[in-house]
Amino acid sequence: MKNIILMGPPGAGKGTNAKRISSFYKIPHISTGDMFREAIKNGTSLGKLANEYISKGLLVPDDVTIGLVKERLSNPDCANGYLLDGFPRTLEQARALEEIGKEIDRPVNHVLNIVVPESILVERISGRRVCKKCGAPFHIKTLQPKVEGVCDLCGGELYQRKDDNEETLKERLNEYHKSTEPLIKFYRDLDLLNDLDGDKPLDEILNKVNDLLKD
């Protein structure tokens, strides 16, 4: 059973790798945002409670988030495994997830931590451009449009999101490291954590994951 947590800083390619890993193992990719939206859409009692906070622009409290995670991991599609992305974010959440795993007999057995040098993260994020019209992503070095500043797909104008700059990224990275260092130690002590080199090609990363997750 592949019960996986995927961790990684902003710009590490977590979303892309999560989709590839979940598709390869045919397990659901569960991000906290998607989980909230699904629970709200399905009108579950916890979904309604979460929506009360979200609609007011407030953070959803830990106990509600943890309840939603338990609800989601108990679904039949997680019987053969799951990939959690964006949870846990704190030590308290990690401890709660350990308890949930025991209660529903679906404990986390692999924690994958994508590691990328800060200089590369800065280059990746500060070079990102997005289409104003359709939201298609581009990059000034690695995914250039055919015509500078113009979306290949719809002809819309490309722009740089205001958070995609070096100064903001460094603040986000400081916050990320502060909150995840205790988590990394927690999972390393449990002998569940493996680092992945996020600067490698996607296929190489997937091959490495496959080697690590072999039973």
Coordinates of C-alpha atoms in Angstrom, one line a residue:
M1 CA 0.0 0.0 0.0
K2 CA 1.4 3.4 -1.0
N3 CA 0.2 5.9 1.6
I4 CA 2.4 9.0 0.7
I5 CA 3.0 12.5 2.0
L6 CA 4.7 14.8 -0.6
M7 CA 6.6 17.8 0.8
G8 CA 8.6 20.5 -1.0
P9 CA 9.1 24.3 -1.0
P10 CA 7.4 26.8 -3.4
G11 CA 8.7 26.2 -6.9
A12 CA 10.0 22.7 -6.2
G13 CA 7.5 21.2 -8.7
K14 CA 5.4 19.5 -6.0
G15 CA 2.1 19.8 -8.0
T16 CA 3.6 18.4 -11.2
N17 CA 5.4 15.5 -9.4
A18 CA 2.3 14.8 -7.2
K19 CA 0.2 14.3 -10.4
R20 CA 2.8 12.0 -12.0
I21 CA 3.2 9.9 -8.9
S22 CA -0.5 9.5 -8.2
S23 CA -1.1 8.6 -11.8
F24 CA 1.7 6.1 -11.9
Y25 CA 0.4 4.3 -8.7
K26 CA -3.3 4.9 -9.5
I27 CA -3.9 6.5 -6.1
P28 CA -5.8 9.7 -5.4
H29 CA -3.8 13.0 -5.2
I30 CA -5.3 14.8 -2.2
S31 CA -4.5 18.5 -1.8
T32 CA -6.0 20.4 1.1
G33 CA -7.6 22.9 -1.3
D34 CA -9.3 20.2 -3.4
M35 CA -10.3 18.4 -0.2
F36 CA -12.0 21.5 1.1
R37 CA -13.8 22.1 -2.2
E38 CA -15.0 18.5 -2.4
A39 CA -16.4 18.5 1.1
I40 CA -18.1 21.8 0.6
K41 CA -19.6 20.7 -2.7
N42 CA -20.8 17.4 -1.2
G43 CA -22.4 19.3 1.7
T44 CA -20.8 17.2 4.5
S45 CA -21.2 18.6 8.0
L46 CA -17.4 19.3 8.1
G47 CA -17.6 20.8 4.6
K48 CA -20.3 23.2 5.8
L49 CA -18.3 24.1 8.9
A50 CA -15.1 24.7 6.8
N51 CA -17.1 26.9 4.4
E52 CA -18.2 29.1 7.3
Y53 CA -14.5 30.0 7.9
I54 CA -13.5 30.1 4.2
S55 CA -16.4 32.4 3.2
K56 CA -15.3 34.9 5.9
G57 CA -11.6 34.8 4.7
L58 CA -10.5 33.0 7.9
L59 CA -8.2 30.1 8.3
V60 CA -9.9 26.8 8.8
P61 CA -9.1 25.6 12.4
D62 CA -6.9 22.5 12.8
D63 CA -9.6 20.3 14.3
V64 CA -11.9 20.9 11.3
T65 CA -9.0 20.3 8.8
I66 CA -8.0 17.1 10.6
G67 CA -11.6 15.9 10.6
L68 CA -11.8 16.5 6.9
V69 CA -8.5 14.6 6.3
K70 CA -9.9 11.7 8.3
E71 CA -13.2 11.8 6.3
R72 CA -11.3 11.9 3.0
L73 CA -8.8 9.2 3.7
S74 CA -11.7 6.9 4.9
N75 CA -13.2 7.0 1.3
P76 CA -13.0 3.8 -0.7
D77 CA -10.7 5.3 -3.3
C78 CA -8.0 5.4 -0.7
A79 CA -8.1 1.7 0.1
N80 CA -5.0 1.0 -2.0
G81 CA -3.1 4.2 -1.1
Y82 CA -3.2 8.0 -1.3
L83 CA -0.9 10.9 -1.9
L84 CA -1.3 13.9 0.5
D85 CA -0.1 17.2 -0.7
G86 CA -0.3 20.3 1.6
F87 CA -1.0 18.3 4.8
P88 CA 0.4 18.1 7.4
R89 CA 1.8 21.6 7.7
T90 CA 2.5 21.5 11.4
L91 CA 3.8 19.1 14.0
E92 CA 0.4 18.9 15.6
Q93 CA -1.2 18.0 12.3
A94 CA 1.5 15.3 11.8
R95 CA 0.8 13.8 15.2
A96 CA -3.0 13.9 14.4
L97 CA -2.4 12.2 11.1
E98 CA -0.5 9.4 12.8
E99 CA -3.6 8.8 15.0
I100 CA -5.9 8.9 12.0
G101 CA -3.8 6.3 10.2
K102 CA -4.0 4.0 13.2
E103 CA -7.8 4.5 13.6
I104 CA -8.7 3.8 9.9
D105 CA -5.8 1.4 9.3
R106 CA -4.3 3.6 6.6
P107 CA -1.1 4.8 8.1
V108 CA 1.4 7.0 6.2
N109 CA 4.3 4.7 5.2
H110 CA 6.3 7.0 2.8
V111 CA 7.2 10.7 3.1
L112 CA 8.9 12.2 0.1
N113 CA 10.7 15.5 0.5
I114 CA 11.6 17.4 -2.7
V115 CA 14.8 19.3 -2.2
V116 CA 15.9 22.1 -4.6
P117 CA 18.7 24.7 -4.1
E118 CA 17.3 28.2 -3.3
S119 CA 19.0 29.7 -6.3
I120 CA 17.1 27.4 -8.7
L121 CA 13.8 28.0 -6.9
V122 CA 14.4 31.8 -7.4
E123 CA 15.1 31.3 -11.1
R124 CA 12.1 29.1 -11.6
I125 CA 9.6 31.3 -9.8
S126 CA 10.9 34.7 -10.9
G127 CA 10.9 33.5 -14.5
R128 CA 7.2 32.3 -14.5
R129 CA 4.7 34.1 -16.7
V130 CA 1.0 33.4 -16.9
C131 CA -1.6 34.2 -19.5
K132 CA -4.1 36.8 -18.3
K133 CA -6.8 35.3 -20.5
C134 CA -6.6 31.5 -20.1
G135 CA -4.1 31.1 -17.2
A136 CA -1.6 29.0 -19.3
P137 CA 1.8 28.9 -17.6
F138 CA 5.1 29.9 -19.4
H139 CA 8.7 30.6 -18.4
I140 CA 11.2 33.0 -19.8
K141 CA 13.9 30.3 -20.0
T142 CA 12.3 26.8 -19.9
L143 CA 8.9 27.3 -21.5
Q144 CA 9.1 30.3 -23.8
P145 CA 6.1 31.4 -25.9
K146 CA 6.6 31.5 -29.7
V147 CA 6.0 35.3 -29.5
E148 CA 7.4 37.1 -26.5
G149 CA 4.6 38.2 -24.1
V150 CA 1.9 36.4 -26.1
C151 CA 0.1 33.2 -25.1
D152 CA 0.6 30.4 -27.6
L153 CA -2.9 29.0 -26.8
C154 CA -5.2 31.9 -26.9
G155 CA -3.1 35.0 -27.9
G156 CA -3.7 36.6 -24.5
E157 CA -1.2 38.8 -22.7
L158 CA 1.4 37.1 -20.5
Y159 CA 2.2 38.7 -17.1
Q160 CA 4.3 38.1 -14.0
R161 CA 2.2 37.5 -10.8
K162 CA 3.1 40.0 -8.1
D163 CA 4.2 37.2 -5.7
D164 CA 6.5 35.7 -8.3
N165 CA 9.6 37.8 -7.4
E166 CA 12.8 37.1 -5.5
E167 CA 12.0 39.1 -2.4
T168 CA 8.5 37.6 -1.9
L169 CA 9.9 34.1 -2.6
K170 CA 12.6 34.4 0.0
E171 CA 10.0 35.4 2.6
R172 CA 7.9 32.4 1.6
L173 CA 10.9 30.1 1.8
N174 CA 11.8 31.3 5.3
E175 CA 8.3 30.6 6.4
Y176 CA 8.3 27.2 4.7
H177 CA 11.6 26.1 6.3
K178 CA 10.5 27.4 9.8
S179 CA 7.3 25.4 9.7
T180 CA 8.7 22.2 7.9
E181 CA 12.0 21.7 9.8
P182 CA 10.1 20.1 12.8
L183 CA 8.1 18.0 10.4
I184 CA 11.2 16.7 8.5
K185 CA 12.8 15.7 11.9
F186 CA 9.5 14.1 13.0
Y187 CA 9.3 11.9 9.9
R188 CA 13.1 11.2 9.7
D189 CA 12.9 10.0 13.3
L190 CA 10.1 7.6 12.3
D191 CA 12.3 6.4 9.4
L192 CA 9.7 7.4 6.8
L193 CA 11.4 10.3 5.1
N194 CA 13.3 10.2 1.8
D195 CA 14.7 13.3 0.0
L196 CA 14.3 13.7 -3.7
D197 CA 16.5 15.9 -5.9
G198 CA 13.9 18.2 -7.5
D199 CA 16.5 19.5 -9.9
K200 CA 16.5 16.2 -11.9
P201 CA 14.3 15.6 -14.9
L202 CA 10.7 14.5 -14.1
D203 CA 11.2 10.9 -15.4
E204 CA 14.3 10.5 -13.2
I205 CA 12.4 11.7 -10.2
L206 CA 9.6 9.2 -10.8
N207 CA 12.2 6.4 -11.3
K208 CA 13.8 7.3 -8.0
V209 CA 10.3 7.3 -6.3
N210 CA 9.6 3.9 -7.8
D211 CA 12.9 2.6 -6.4
L212 CA 12.2 4.0 -2.9
L213 CA 8.6 2.7 -2.8
K214 CA 9.3 -0.9 -3.9
D215 CA 8.0 -3.3 -1.3

